[in-house]
Short mmCIF file of C-alpha atoms (C1' of nucleotides) in Angstrom, two decimals:
data_model
loop_
_atom_site.label_atom_id
_atom_site.label_comp_id
_atom_site.label_asym_id
_atom_site.label_seq_id
_atom_site.Cartn_x
_atom_site.Cartn_y
_atom_site.Cartn_z
CA UNK W 127 -44.60 -96.20 -228.43
CA UNK W 128 -43.38 -95.59 -225.49
CA UNK W 129 -45.24 -93.36 -222.66
CA UNK W 130 -42.40 -90.24 -222.38
CA UNK W 131 -43.14 -87.59 -220.93
CA UNK W 132 -44.28 -85.61 -224.16
CA UNK W 133 -46.62 -83.85 -224.06
CA UNK W 134 -47.79 -84.59 -227.36
CA UNK W 135 -47.64 -88.63 -227.09
CA UNK W 136 -49.83 -90.49 -229.22
CA UNK W 137 -50.00 -92.66 -226.32
CA UNK W 138 -51.16 -89.39 -223.57
CA UNK W 139 -54.18 -88.36 -225.17
CA UNK W 140 -57.21 -89.19 -222.67
CA UNK W 141 -56.12 -88.74 -218.82
CA UNK W 142 -55.20 -92.32 -218.19
CA UNK W 143 -51.55 -93.98 -217.15
CA UNK W 144 -51.99 -96.48 -219.05
CA UNK W 145 -54.28 -97.12 -221.71
CA UNK W 146 -57.51 -99.65 -221.38
CA UNK W 147 -56.58 -100.05 -217.91
CA UNK W 148 -59.75 -102.53 -216.21
CA UNK W 149 -62.91 -100.33 -214.92
CA UNK W 150 -63.27 -100.42 -211.36
CA UNK W 151 -65.94 -102.84 -210.44
CA UNK W 152 -64.33 -104.90 -213.20
CA UNK W 153 -63.53 -108.41 -210.80
CA UNK W 154 -62.71 -111.32 -212.48
CA UNK W 155 -64.31 -111.91 -215.56
CA UNK W 156 -67.12 -115.11 -215.72
CA UNK W 157 -65.82 -117.29 -219.09
CA UNK W 158 -68.94 -117.96 -221.40
CA UNK W 159 -71.88 -120.42 -221.39
CA UNK W 160 -71.04 -123.41 -223.85
CA UNK W 161 -71.76 -122.35 -227.58
CA UNK W 162 -72.32 -118.38 -226.92
CA UNK W 163 -68.98 -117.53 -227.79
CA UNK W 164 -70.07 -114.69 -229.89
CA UNK W 165 -71.09 -113.15 -226.96
CA UNK W 166 -66.58 -112.14 -226.67
CA UNK W 167 -67.60 -110.36 -229.66
CA UNK W 168 -69.94 -107.97 -228.32
CA UNK W 169 -67.99 -107.21 -225.40
CA UNK W 170 -64.75 -106.73 -227.15
CA UNK W 171 -66.75 -104.00 -229.00
CA UNK W 172 -68.49 -102.74 -226.32
CA UNK W 173 -65.02 -102.21 -224.40
CA UNK W 174 -63.16 -100.87 -227.45
CA UNK W 175 -65.86 -98.24 -227.89
CA UNK W 176 -65.57 -97.09 -224.47
CA UNK W 177 -62.16 -97.00 -224.75
CA UNK W 178 -62.37 -95.03 -228.15
CA UNK W 179 -64.58 -92.46 -226.26
CA UNK W 180 -61.72 -91.94 -224.05
CA UNK W 181 -59.23 -91.70 -226.51
CA UNK W 182 -60.70 -89.51 -229.23
CA UNK W 183 -58.94 -90.92 -231.55
CA UNK W 184 -58.36 -94.67 -233.12
CA UNK W 185 -54.54 -94.31 -233.19
CA UNK W 186 -53.56 -95.18 -229.76
CA UNK W 187 -56.35 -97.57 -229.85
CA UNK W 188 -54.54 -101.32 -228.94
CA UNK W 189 -55.76 -104.49 -229.34
CA UNK W 190 -53.72 -104.94 -225.79
CA UNK W 191 -55.06 -102.01 -224.86
CA UNK W 192 -58.78 -103.04 -225.58
CA UNK W 193 -58.01 -106.61 -224.29
CA UNK W 194 -56.92 -104.66 -220.30
CA UNK W 195 -60.57 -103.31 -220.67
CA UNK W 196 -62.44 -105.93 -221.35
CA UNK W 197 -60.32 -108.16 -218.55
CA UNK W 198 -59.39 -111.11 -221.33
CA UNK W 199 -55.87 -112.13 -222.61
CA UNK W 200 -54.85 -110.21 -226.01
CA UNK W 201 -54.84 -113.21 -227.81
CA UNK W 202 -58.94 -113.49 -227.25
CA UNK W 203 -59.60 -111.06 -229.56
CA UNK W 204 -58.32 -112.57 -232.39
CA UNK W 205 -61.12 -115.99 -231.39
CA UNK W 206 -63.54 -112.94 -232.32
CA UNK W 207 -61.99 -110.84 -235.13
CA UNK W 208 -58.93 -111.83 -237.95
CA UNK W 209 -56.86 -108.58 -236.90
CA UNK W 210 -56.69 -105.26 -235.64
CA UNK W 211 -58.17 -103.60 -238.87
CA UNK W 212 -61.43 -106.27 -238.86
CA UNK W 213 -61.83 -104.98 -235.04
CA UNK W 214 -62.11 -101.39 -235.86
CA UNK W 215 -64.09 -102.05 -239.14
CA UNK W 216 -66.17 -103.91 -237.09
CA UNK W 217 -66.65 -100.87 -234.71
CA UNK W 218 -66.96 -98.06 -237.52
CA UNK W 219 -69.82 -100.29 -239.27
CA UNK W 220 -71.67 -100.47 -235.41
CA UNK W 221 -71.43 -96.30 -235.20
CA UNK W 222 -72.99 -95.79 -238.57
CA UNK W 223 -76.04 -98.16 -237.75
CA UNK W 224 -76.46 -96.20 -234.75
CA UNK W 225 -75.86 -92.12 -235.98
CA UNK W 226 -78.30 -92.80 -238.91
CA UNK W 227 -80.85 -94.18 -235.87
CA UNK W 228 -80.60 -91.23 -234.27
CA UNK W 229 -81.32 -88.89 -237.35
CA UNK W 230 -83.68 -91.08 -238.56
CA UNK W 231 -85.70 -90.81 -235.25
CA UNK W 232 -85.58 -86.92 -234.26
CA UNK W 233 -86.50 -86.41 -238.21
CA UNK W 234 -89.77 -88.80 -238.42
CA UNK W 235 -91.42 -87.03 -235.38
CA UNK W 236 -92.13 -83.72 -236.97
CA UNK W 237 -93.29 -81.64 -239.36
CA UNK W 238 -90.68 -81.39 -242.14
CA UNK W 239 -89.09 -77.77 -241.01
CA UNK W 240 -88.93 -79.02 -237.59
CA UNK W 241 -87.50 -82.18 -238.74
CA UNK W 242 -84.72 -80.26 -240.12
CA UNK W 243 -83.77 -78.64 -237.10
CA UNK W 244 -84.72 -81.92 -235.15
CA UNK W 245 -81.78 -84.34 -237.59
CA UNK W 246 -78.96 -81.73 -237.47
CA UNK W 247 -79.75 -80.86 -233.64
CA UNK W 248 -79.27 -84.75 -233.22
CA UNK W 249 -75.92 -84.88 -234.97
CA UNK W 250 -74.39 -82.79 -233.36
CA UNK W 251 -75.51 -84.40 -229.76
CA UNK W 252 -73.91 -87.14 -230.72
CA UNK W 253 -71.11 -86.01 -232.04
CA UNK W 254 -70.10 -83.55 -229.21
CA UNK W 255 -70.60 -86.59 -226.54
CA UNK W 256 -68.58 -88.96 -229.12
CA UNK W 257 -65.73 -87.50 -230.42
CA UNK W 258 -63.82 -90.51 -231.07
CA UNK W 259 -66.75 -92.25 -232.85
CA UNK W 260 -67.00 -89.28 -235.10
CA UNK W 261 -63.64 -88.94 -236.31
CA UNK W 262 -63.31 -92.53 -236.98
CA UNK W 263 -66.25 -92.12 -239.25
CA UNK W 264 -66.57 -88.14 -240.88
CA UNK W 265 -62.38 -88.03 -240.16
CA UNK W 266 -59.35 -88.78 -242.28
CA UNK W 267 -59.50 -92.26 -243.64
CA UNK W 268 -62.63 -92.80 -241.66
CA UNK W 269 -65.42 -92.80 -244.01
CA UNK W 270 -63.36 -93.64 -247.33
CA UNK W 271 -65.32 -96.74 -248.09
CA UNK W 272 -68.77 -95.92 -247.06
CA UNK W 273 -70.81 -92.48 -247.76
CA UNK W 274 -72.05 -92.09 -245.10
CA UNK W 275 -72.19 -88.25 -245.11
CA UNK W 276 -73.52 -88.64 -248.80
CA UNK W 277 -76.61 -90.63 -247.41
CA UNK W 278 -77.17 -87.56 -244.94
CA UNK W 279 -77.25 -84.87 -247.45
CA UNK W 280 -79.15 -87.02 -249.69
CA UNK W 281 -81.79 -87.02 -246.35
CA UNK W 282 -81.80 -84.28 -245.77
CA UNK W 283 -82.17 -82.86 -249.30
CA UNK W 284 -85.32 -84.69 -249.24
CA UNK W 285 -86.71 -82.88 -246.16
CA UNK W 286 -85.88 -79.59 -247.62
CA UNK W 287 -87.20 -80.49 -250.76
CA UNK W 288 -90.28 -81.22 -248.21
CA UNK W 289 -90.57 -77.74 -246.83
CA UNK W 290 -90.95 -76.19 -250.28
CA UNK W 291 -93.60 -77.50 -251.22
CA UNK W 292 -95.63 -76.66 -247.78
CA UNK W 293 -94.27 -73.51 -249.07
CA UNK W 294 -91.38 -72.00 -247.07
CA UNK W 295 -88.59 -71.07 -249.46
CA UNK W 296 -85.43 -71.80 -249.53
CA UNK W 297 -82.12 -69.35 -251.09
CA UNK W 298 -80.38 -72.49 -252.84
CA UNK W 299 -81.08 -75.55 -254.28
CA UNK W 300 -82.46 -78.27 -252.20
CA UNK W 301 -79.58 -80.00 -252.60
CA UNK W 302 -76.93 -77.33 -251.55
CA UNK W 303 -78.45 -76.43 -248.96
CA UNK W 304 -78.78 -79.61 -247.53
CA UNK W 305 -74.50 -79.50 -248.38
CA UNK W 306 -74.75 -76.30 -246.46
CA UNK W 307 -76.20 -77.37 -243.18
CA UNK W 308 -74.10 -80.36 -243.02
CA UNK W 309 -70.62 -79.22 -243.91
CA UNK W 310 -71.76 -76.29 -241.77
CA UNK W 311 -72.94 -78.12 -239.06
CA UNK W 312 -69.59 -80.50 -239.25
CA UNK W 313 -67.48 -77.50 -239.21
CA UNK W 314 -69.03 -76.11 -235.89
CA UNK W 315 -68.52 -79.86 -234.30
CA UNK W 316 -65.15 -80.13 -235.26
CA UNK W 317 -64.36 -76.50 -233.85
CA UNK W 318 -65.65 -77.91 -230.65
CA UNK W 319 -63.63 -81.01 -230.79
CA UNK W 320 -60.21 -78.61 -231.10
CA UNK W 321 -61.54 -76.57 -229.23
CA UNK W 322 -63.76 -77.67 -225.85
CA UNK W 323 -65.66 -75.38 -224.74
CA UNK W 324 -68.52 -74.30 -221.80
CA UNK W 325 -71.14 -74.91 -223.13
CA UNK W 326 -70.54 -76.63 -226.32
CA UNK W 327 -74.08 -77.80 -226.88
CA UNK W 328 -75.89 -74.80 -226.66
CA UNK W 329 -73.22 -73.02 -228.45
CA UNK W 330 -73.55 -75.43 -231.60
CA UNK W 331 -76.98 -75.34 -231.20
CA UNK W 332 -77.10 -72.08 -231.77
CA UNK W 333 -75.32 -71.88 -234.95
CA UNK W 334 -77.23 -74.81 -235.96
CA UNK W 335 -80.40 -72.21 -236.28
CA UNK W 336 -78.06 -69.68 -238.05
CA UNK W 337 -77.44 -71.53 -240.48
CA UNK W 338 -80.62 -73.16 -241.19
CA UNK W 339 -82.05 -69.14 -240.97
CA UNK W 340 -79.68 -68.23 -243.35
CA UNK W 341 -80.85 -71.10 -245.72
CA UNK W 342 -84.58 -70.28 -245.91
CA UNK W 343 -85.88 -66.93 -247.26
CA UNK W 344 -87.00 -64.37 -244.30
CA UNK W 345 -90.67 -64.31 -243.26
CA UNK K 151 -45.90 -100.38 -233.42
CA UNK K 152 -45.01 -103.10 -236.19
CA UNK K 153 -45.47 -102.78 -239.94
CA UNK K 154 -48.87 -105.54 -239.98
CA UNK K 155 -51.22 -106.33 -243.11
CA UNK K 156 -53.58 -104.06 -241.50
CA UNK K 157 -55.21 -101.92 -243.40
CA UNK K 158 -55.94 -99.49 -240.43
CA UNK K 159 -52.12 -99.73 -239.00
CA UNK K 160 -51.25 -96.12 -237.80
CA UNK K 161 -47.77 -95.99 -239.81
CA UNK K 162 -49.43 -97.08 -243.03
CA UNK K 163 -51.12 -93.34 -244.11
CA UNK K 164 -49.12 -92.63 -246.77
CA UNK K 165 -47.85 -94.82 -249.50
CA UNK K 166 -44.39 -95.60 -248.07
CA UNK K 167 -43.38 -98.96 -246.52
CA UNK K 168 -41.11 -97.34 -244.65
CA UNK K 169 -41.99 -94.12 -242.78
CA UNK K 170 -38.75 -91.34 -243.44
CA UNK K 171 -36.82 -92.43 -246.62
CA UNK K 172 -34.37 -90.49 -247.78
CA UNK K 173 -36.05 -88.82 -251.26
CA UNK K 174 -33.93 -89.43 -253.99
CA UNK K 175 -31.45 -87.69 -254.82
CA UNK K 176 -30.63 -87.44 -251.39
CA UNK K 177 -26.84 -88.29 -251.01
CA UNK K 178 -25.07 -88.55 -248.25
CA UNK K 179 -25.73 -85.01 -246.16
CA UNK K 180 -22.04 -82.38 -245.80
CA UNK K 181 -22.37 -81.07 -242.37
CA UNK K 182 -23.05 -78.02 -241.31
CA UNK K 183 -19.94 -75.20 -240.84
CA UNK K 184 -18.45 -73.96 -236.87
CA UNK K 185 -21.09 -71.85 -236.01
CA UNK K 186 -24.03 -72.88 -238.30
CA UNK K 187 -24.67 -75.18 -235.80
CA UNK K 188 -29.07 -74.08 -236.08
CA UNK K 189 -29.22 -75.21 -239.79
CA UNK K 190 -29.98 -78.26 -238.87
CA UNK K 191 -32.59 -77.45 -236.77
CA UNK K 192 -34.17 -75.52 -239.92
CA UNK K 193 -33.88 -79.10 -241.82
CA UNK K 194 -35.01 -80.80 -239.66
CA UNK K 195 -38.27 -78.51 -239.48
CA UNK K 196 -38.14 -79.09 -243.26
CA UNK K 197 -37.86 -83.03 -242.95
CA UNK K 198 -40.53 -82.87 -240.70
CA UNK K 199 -43.26 -80.67 -242.76
CA UNK K 200 -42.53 -83.04 -245.67
CA UNK K 201 -43.21 -85.88 -243.50
CA UNK K 202 -46.75 -84.60 -241.98
CA UNK K 203 -47.48 -83.27 -245.43
CA UNK K 204 -47.64 -87.07 -246.83
CA UNK K 205 -48.71 -89.34 -243.50
CA UNK K 206 -51.48 -86.59 -242.98
CA UNK K 207 -51.22 -87.24 -239.34
CA UNK K 208 -48.89 -85.49 -237.10
CA UNK K 209 -48.74 -89.54 -235.41
CA UNK K 210 -46.46 -91.44 -236.94
CA UNK K 211 -44.73 -88.66 -237.73
CA UNK K 212 -41.74 -90.81 -235.97
CA UNK K 213 -38.46 -88.47 -235.08
CA UNK K 214 -36.18 -91.90 -236.58
CA UNK K 215 -38.59 -91.42 -239.28
CA UNK K 216 -37.66 -87.53 -239.60
CA UNK K 217 -34.24 -88.15 -239.11
CA UNK K 218 -34.12 -90.66 -242.36
CA UNK K 219 -35.77 -87.69 -244.48
CA UNK K 220 -33.11 -85.43 -243.22
CA UNK K 221 -30.34 -87.78 -243.50
CA UNK K 222 -28.67 -87.72 -239.52
CA UNK K 223 -29.04 -89.72 -236.91
CA UNK K 224 -32.02 -89.99 -234.78
CA UNK K 225 -30.02 -88.95 -231.61
CA UNK K 226 -29.14 -85.33 -233.53
CA UNK K 227 -32.60 -84.16 -233.64
CA UNK K 228 -31.65 -83.69 -229.28
CA UNK K 229 -29.20 -81.09 -230.51
CA UNK K 230 -31.76 -78.89 -231.83
CA UNK K 231 -35.04 -80.13 -230.12
CA UNK K 232 -35.83 -81.29 -226.55
CA UNK K 233 -38.46 -83.93 -227.51
CA UNK K 234 -41.06 -85.11 -230.00
CA UNK K 235 -43.55 -82.77 -228.56
CA UNK K 236 -40.91 -80.09 -229.03
CA UNK K 237 -40.60 -80.16 -232.19
CA UNK K 238 -44.24 -80.82 -233.23
CA UNK K 239 -44.98 -77.70 -231.00
CA UNK K 240 -42.53 -75.67 -233.58
CA UNK K 241 -44.28 -77.13 -236.43
CA UNK K 242 -47.32 -75.49 -235.32
CA UNK K 243 -45.80 -72.01 -234.73
CA UNK K 244 -44.20 -72.47 -238.09
CA UNK K 245 -47.20 -72.95 -240.28
CA UNK K 246 -49.28 -70.96 -237.94
CA UNK K 247 -47.42 -68.10 -239.33
CA UNK K 248 -47.76 -69.33 -242.73
CA UNK K 249 -51.04 -68.91 -242.97
CA UNK K 250 -52.22 -66.52 -241.48
CA UNK K 251 -49.47 -64.49 -243.34
CA UNK K 252 -51.11 -66.14 -247.21
CA UNK K 253 -54.38 -64.59 -245.85
CA UNK K 254 -53.10 -61.37 -244.81
CA UNK K 255 -51.68 -61.03 -248.21
CA UNK K 256 -54.54 -62.04 -250.25
CA UNK K 257 -56.61 -60.00 -248.39
CA UNK K 258 -54.96 -56.83 -248.35
CA UNK K 259 -54.76 -56.38 -252.36
CA UNK K 260 -58.52 -55.89 -253.17
CA UNK K 261 -61.72 -53.66 -251.90
CA UNK K 262 -63.34 -54.80 -248.30
CA UNK K 263 -65.93 -57.03 -250.30
CA UNK K 264 -63.93 -59.23 -252.37
CA UNK K 265 -61.19 -59.55 -249.87
CA UNK K 266 -63.54 -61.48 -247.77
CA UNK K 267 -63.27 -63.92 -250.88
CA UNK K 268 -59.73 -63.86 -251.07
CA UNK K 269 -59.14 -64.48 -247.82
CA UNK K 270 -61.43 -68.07 -247.34
CA UNK K 271 -59.86 -68.71 -250.80
CA UNK K 272 -56.72 -68.51 -250.06
CA UNK K 273 -57.09 -70.61 -246.86
CA UNK K 274 -59.04 -72.80 -248.76
CA UNK K 275 -56.16 -73.38 -251.14
CA UNK K 276 -53.66 -73.79 -248.05
CA UNK K 277 -56.08 -76.45 -246.40
CA UNK K 278 -56.40 -78.36 -249.28
CA UNK K 279 -52.67 -78.36 -250.47
CA UNK K 280 -51.78 -79.27 -246.96
CA UNK K 281 -54.15 -81.63 -244.75
CA UNK K 282 -51.16 -82.26 -242.49
CA UNK K 283 -50.18 -79.42 -241.63
CA UNK K 284 -54.22 -77.98 -241.40
CA UNK K 285 -55.24 -80.89 -238.94
CA UNK K 286 -52.13 -80.15 -236.96
CA UNK K 287 -53.32 -76.56 -236.49
CA UNK K 288 -57.32 -77.24 -236.60
CA UNK K 289 -57.59 -80.54 -235.87
CA UNK K 290 -57.67 -82.60 -232.49
CA UNK K 291 -55.75 -81.37 -229.40
CA UNK K 292 -53.70 -78.96 -232.29
CA UNK K 293 -54.73 -75.48 -231.49
CA UNK K 294 -55.34 -76.16 -227.44
CA UNK K 295 -52.67 -73.31 -226.49
CA UNK K 296 -53.08 -71.01 -229.74
CA UNK K 297 -56.44 -69.49 -230.79
CA UNK K 298 -55.74 -69.42 -234.24
CA UNK K 299 -59.17 -69.75 -235.53
CA UNK K 300 -60.45 -66.70 -233.16
CA UNK K 301 -57.60 -64.45 -234.44
CA UNK K 302 -58.78 -65.31 -237.66
CA UNK K 303 -62.31 -64.62 -237.00
CA UNK K 304 -61.38 -61.36 -235.75
CA UNK K 305 -60.08 -60.62 -238.81
CA UNK K 306 -62.61 -61.58 -241.05
CA UNK K 307 -65.13 -60.18 -238.30
CA UNK K 308 -63.54 -56.21 -238.78
CA UNK K 309 -63.36 -57.15 -243.28
CA UNK K 310 -67.11 -57.45 -242.80
CA UNK K 311 -67.85 -54.54 -241.02
CA UNK K 312 -65.73 -52.79 -243.56
CA UNK K 313 -68.23 -53.48 -245.86
CA UNK K 314 -71.44 -52.66 -243.99
CA UNK K 315 -70.02 -49.10 -243.82
CA UNK K 316 -69.89 -49.27 -246.80
CA UNK K 317 -73.16 -50.03 -247.61
CA UNK K 318 -73.26 -53.80 -248.59
CA UNK K 319 -75.95 -55.22 -245.65
CA UNK K 320 -75.54 -58.48 -243.99
CA UNK K 321 -78.11 -60.96 -242.29
CA UNK K 322 -76.10 -61.56 -239.15
CA UNK K 323 -73.97 -58.94 -237.44
CA UNK K 324 -70.78 -59.12 -238.72
CA UNK K 325 -69.17 -61.30 -236.17
CA UNK K 326 -71.55 -64.41 -236.56
CA UNK K 327 -71.29 -63.70 -239.68
CA UNK K 328 -67.31 -64.12 -239.81
CA UNK K 329 -68.10 -67.57 -237.72
CA UNK K 330 -70.38 -68.80 -240.00
CA UNK K 331 -68.22 -68.24 -243.14
CA UNK K 332 -64.84 -69.11 -241.03
CA UNK K 333 -66.67 -72.62 -239.92
CA UNK K 334 -68.61 -73.64 -242.88
CA UNK K 335 -64.91 -73.16 -244.63
CA UNK K 336 -63.67 -75.39 -242.07
CA UNK K 337 -66.47 -78.42 -242.32
CA UNK K 338 -66.43 -78.13 -246.39
CA UNK K 339 -62.40 -78.82 -246.53
CA UNK K 340 -62.24 -81.50 -243.42
CA UNK K 341 -64.73 -83.27 -245.31
CA UNK K 342 -62.96 -82.87 -248.41
CA UNK K 343 -59.73 -84.47 -246.84
CA UNK K 344 -61.99 -87.22 -245.12
CA UNK K 345 -63.21 -88.42 -249.05
CA UNK K 346 -60.80 -87.26 -251.47
CA UNK K 347 -62.74 -85.80 -254.48
CA UNK K 348 -61.54 -84.76 -258.13
CA UNK K 349 -62.00 -81.43 -259.07
CA UNK K 350 -61.75 -80.91 -254.80
CA UNK K 351 -60.55 -76.75 -255.29
CA UNK K 352 -63.38 -76.22 -257.42
CA UNK K 353 -65.83 -77.63 -255.57
CA UNK K 354 -64.88 -76.20 -252.11
CA UNK K 355 -64.44 -72.67 -253.73
CA UNK K 356 -67.84 -73.04 -255.06
CA UNK K 357 -69.41 -73.77 -251.61
CA UNK K 358 -67.49 -71.06 -250.02
CA UNK K 359 -69.22 -68.72 -252.84
CA UNK K 360 -72.59 -70.33 -251.56
CA UNK K 361 -71.84 -69.13 -247.63
CA UNK K 362 -70.85 -65.85 -248.96
CA UNK K 363 -73.80 -65.35 -250.65
CA UNK K 364 -76.16 -66.57 -248.14
CA UNK K 365 -74.17 -64.42 -245.47
CA UNK K 366 -75.02 -60.63 -247.08
CA UNK K 367 -78.35 -59.72 -248.73
CA UNK K 368 -79.01 -60.45 -251.85
CA UNK K 369 -79.16 -57.51 -254.03
"C1'" DT E 21 -75.27 -144.55 -214.13
"C1'" DG E 22 -70.71 -144.24 -215.32
"C1'" DT E 23 -67.17 -143.10 -218.11
"C1'" DA E 24 -64.95 -142.18 -222.64
"C1'" DC E 25 -64.36 -138.59 -226.23
"C1'" DA E 26 -65.22 -134.39 -228.80
"C1'" DT E 27 -65.90 -129.06 -228.63
"C1'" DC E 28 -65.94 -124.94 -226.70
"C1'" DA E 29 -63.69 -120.87 -224.69
"C1'" DG E 30 -60.08 -118.67 -223.55
"C1'" DT E 31 -54.76 -118.10 -222.28
"C1'" DG E 32 -49.59 -117.59 -221.34
"C1'" DA E 33 -45.89 -116.60 -222.78
"C1'" DA E 34 -43.00 -115.87 -226.37
"C1'" DC E 35 -41.40 -114.18 -231.66
"C1'" DG E 36 -39.71 -109.67 -233.67
"C1'" DC E 37 -40.72 -104.55 -234.60
"C1'" DG E 38 -40.10 -99.45 -234.49
"C1'" DC E 39 -40.79 -96.28 -231.09
"C1'" DG E 40 -38.37 -92.68 -227.76
"C1'" DT E 41 -34.71 -91.84 -225.05
"C1'" DT E 42 -29.54 -91.86 -223.58
"C1'" DC E 43 -24.23 -90.86 -223.42
"C1'" DA E 44 -19.88 -91.70 -224.34
"C1'" DC E 45 -17.68 -90.78 -228.53
"C1'" DT E 46 -15.82 -88.86 -233.05
"C1'" DG E 47 -13.67 -86.61 -235.95
"C1'" DA E 48 -13.36 -81.67 -237.96
"C1'" DT E 49 -12.69 -77.00 -237.38
"C1'" DG E 50 -11.78 -73.02 -234.70
"C1'" DT E 51 -7.86 -70.52 -231.34
"C1'" DA E 52 -4.07 -69.09 -228.71
"C1'" DC E 53 1.15 -69.13 -228.34
"C1'" DT U 159 4.76 -70.94 -239.19
"C1'" DG U 160 3.69 -75.09 -236.30
"C1'" DT U 161 1.45 -77.13 -232.33
"C1'" DA U 162 -1.70 -78.30 -228.60
"C1'" DC U 163 -5.53 -77.71 -227.50
"C1'" DA U 164 -10.66 -76.00 -227.39
"C1'" DT U 165 -15.12 -75.75 -229.23
"C1'" DC U 166 -18.14 -77.55 -232.33
"C1'" DA U 167 -21.41 -80.50 -235.30
"C1'" DG U 168 -23.34 -85.07 -235.44
"C1'" DT U 169 -23.21 -90.07 -234.12
"C1'" DG U 170 -23.10 -95.69 -233.00
"C1'" DA U 171 -24.46 -98.95 -230.00
"C1'" DA U 172 -26.85 -99.69 -226.72
"C1'" DC U 173 -31.77 -99.21 -222.95
"C1'" DG U 174 -36.57 -100.59 -221.93
"C1'" DC U 175 -40.92 -100.37 -224.32
"C1'" DG U 176 -45.62 -101.49 -225.17
"C1'" DC U 177 -47.13 -102.51 -229.62
"C1'" DG U 178 -49.73 -106.93 -233.17
"C1'" DT U 179 -49.19 -111.17 -233.73
"C1'" DT U 180 -48.82 -116.88 -233.58
"C1'" DC U 181 -49.23 -121.26 -231.70
"C1'" DA U 182 -49.48 -125.01 -228.22
"C1'" DC U 183 -52.05 -125.35 -224.63
"C1'" DT U 184 -56.11 -125.81 -221.08
"C1'" DG U 185 -59.74 -126.85 -218.35
"C1'" DA U 186 -64.71 -126.42 -218.45
"C1'" DT U 187 -68.90 -128.53 -220.78
"C1'" DG U 188 -71.36 -131.21 -223.90
"C1'" DT U 189 -71.94 -135.88 -226.05
"C1'" DA U 190 -71.95 -141.24 -226.88
"C1'" DC U 191 -71.99 -145.28 -225.33
#
DNA sequence: TGTACATCAGTGAACGCGCGTTCACTGATGTAC
DNA sequence: TGTACATCAGTGAACGCGCGTTCACTGATGTAC
């Protein structure tokens, strides 16, 4: 696809004339030591992650672009990944792990009621900071094989049940409330991605507060 | 971009070997009459709309594919549109109009309280039936110039205020309630797109019911 | 210690592809006289 | 009525591009003896 003057061109998403321009500071790469060839794998994934963050979409994430960013030859990617699909799958798996960890940490250190808000906050912060990764996971065709969102819903549902057993009252069954919370948050984040806004984080977190307030019975 | 064996290939979204295969029944096209050249414009938009529906994303919607589907030469598109971007903009404008009309119709024929549910239902039905168009409008970079969603929120907010003046009680200010409703619905639809499910419409409408129930004070 | 060889990390150049876009054109349909 | 010409709808072939992928290779680092 050509880099034409069309504002809608697939490849013009970022603000870069050429995709995968080496970052300043990248001089000439030093080849890895004997037996450490798989280090290249991590370097490639890191480069792909950077580019995905800049592009905002997995379309337009090209092997040649990743190679440029990593400072290697396009052919070198094939020493670590079978093809483009395998690289993207690896990226997906890595980010899955990361967001689940962030939410786990956020939810662990508080009492159940605050834990819910904290988990949702963590989810929002990750999503706002990483639109490309977020869409890869939850966007169209992204999570088709891993039911990531289902896992998150189940964990949140358990946390809500814990709240109930501590005396809080919900206006929906715990599992439905969990869906409302996550789906609503997901929608808010998606909108913020679609139409970038000033003070996005603050606004999104406020929305989450309102959502949580709706789900619990008023004091 | 090559049609390779990668499952993640940008161009492999649909179930078509080649994008824009002429639909069965498309024989040889008859050229428009004198003075009716702009008819081609509608044919091109129709073909683009079909393809967008099948592909689910605007990436991969190529001029060559549209030309194939419309049964014309790629160069002919340039008699009606300046470039690919202009074609996509025209598609966007057309669908904007369409979804707004659907919601207007749905909301008009009932009392305010039911009108809200009906508007949201209409929004859901359109969105579920047209994922590609929906994403073009509300997805990343889609509505960057037109604040479509804002318009919808304002209209819904007005309807909610009407409900209040008829005695209904909201648990949030009308404008915030409108946001919760539309954003939540948006999120639910996006998830249904990401992970197609059996009985999607029924589930999504149920979610909308719950959302509406949360926003109004219990009877 | 030296030397022949194996193994490793990574590459340069080429392939065929579909893309957006351009440009000189074709042939049918209208108008002037 | 006929004929020359203008205007219209639409095209065929070519352009240069970036892409994913392949394949024979290079040169550094290790091992065997």
